[in-house]
PDB file of C-alpha atoms in Angstrom:
ATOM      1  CA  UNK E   1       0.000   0.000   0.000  1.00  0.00           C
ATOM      2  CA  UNK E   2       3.251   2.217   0.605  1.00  0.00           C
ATOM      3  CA  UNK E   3       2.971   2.555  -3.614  1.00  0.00           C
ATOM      4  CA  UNK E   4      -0.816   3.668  -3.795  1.00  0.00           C
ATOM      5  CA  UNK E   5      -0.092   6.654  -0.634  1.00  0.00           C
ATOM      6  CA  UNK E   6       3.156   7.594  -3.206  1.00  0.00           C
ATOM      7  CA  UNK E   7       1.389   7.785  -5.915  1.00  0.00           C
ATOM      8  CA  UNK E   8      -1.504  10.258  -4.374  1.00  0.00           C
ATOM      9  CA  UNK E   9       0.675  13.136  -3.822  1.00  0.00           C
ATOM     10  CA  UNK E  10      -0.916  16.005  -5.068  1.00  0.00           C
ATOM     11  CA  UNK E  11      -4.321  14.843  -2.553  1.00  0.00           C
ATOM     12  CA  UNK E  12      -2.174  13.602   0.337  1.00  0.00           C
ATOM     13  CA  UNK E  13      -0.068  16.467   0.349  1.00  0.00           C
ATOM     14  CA  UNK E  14      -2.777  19.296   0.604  1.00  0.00           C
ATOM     15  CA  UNK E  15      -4.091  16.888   3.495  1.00  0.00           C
ATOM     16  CA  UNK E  16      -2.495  15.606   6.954  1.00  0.00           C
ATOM     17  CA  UNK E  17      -2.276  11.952   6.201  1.00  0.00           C
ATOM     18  CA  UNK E  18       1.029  12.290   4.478  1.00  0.00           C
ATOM     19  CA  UNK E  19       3.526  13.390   7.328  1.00  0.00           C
ATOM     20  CA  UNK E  20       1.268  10.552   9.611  1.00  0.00           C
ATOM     21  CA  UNK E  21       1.865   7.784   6.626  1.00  0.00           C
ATOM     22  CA  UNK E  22       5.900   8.855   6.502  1.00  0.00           C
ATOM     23  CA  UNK E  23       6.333   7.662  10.402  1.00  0.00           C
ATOM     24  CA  UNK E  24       4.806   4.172   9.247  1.00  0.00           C
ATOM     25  CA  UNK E  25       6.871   3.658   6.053  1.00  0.00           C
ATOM     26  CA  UNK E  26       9.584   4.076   8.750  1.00  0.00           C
ATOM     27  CA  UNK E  27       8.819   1.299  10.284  1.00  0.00           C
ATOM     28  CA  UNK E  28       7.653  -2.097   8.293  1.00  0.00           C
ATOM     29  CA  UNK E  29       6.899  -4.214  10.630  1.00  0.00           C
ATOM     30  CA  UNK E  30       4.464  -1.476  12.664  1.00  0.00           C
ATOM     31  CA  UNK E  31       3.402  -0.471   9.567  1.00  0.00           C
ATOM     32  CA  UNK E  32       1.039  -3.306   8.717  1.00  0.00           C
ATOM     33  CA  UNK E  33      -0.527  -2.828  12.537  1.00  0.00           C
ATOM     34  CA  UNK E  34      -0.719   1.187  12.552  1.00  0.00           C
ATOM     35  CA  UNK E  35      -1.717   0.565   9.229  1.00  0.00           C
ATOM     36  CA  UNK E  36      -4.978  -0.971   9.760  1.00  0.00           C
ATOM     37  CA  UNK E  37      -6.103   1.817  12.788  1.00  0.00           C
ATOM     38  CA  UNK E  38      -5.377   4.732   9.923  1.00  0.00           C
ATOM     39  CA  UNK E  39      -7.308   2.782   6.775  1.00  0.00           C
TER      40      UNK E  39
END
């Protein structure tokens, strides 16, 4: 899913979600768990 949030951009950016989804693309293995509370 880490390609579909790069690929929105220009709608993430204008938004918050971006600098919330950068923290989880830090870390992969809390990324699938934080993941699921954000979607």
């Amino acid at each position: 899913m880490t390609n579909d949030d790069q690929q929105r951009p220009p709608g993430a950016r204008s938004h918050r979600p971006r600098p919330a989804k950068t923290q989880l693309t830090n870390i992969p293995g809390k990324t699938q768990g934080k993941k699921t509370y954000l979607a």
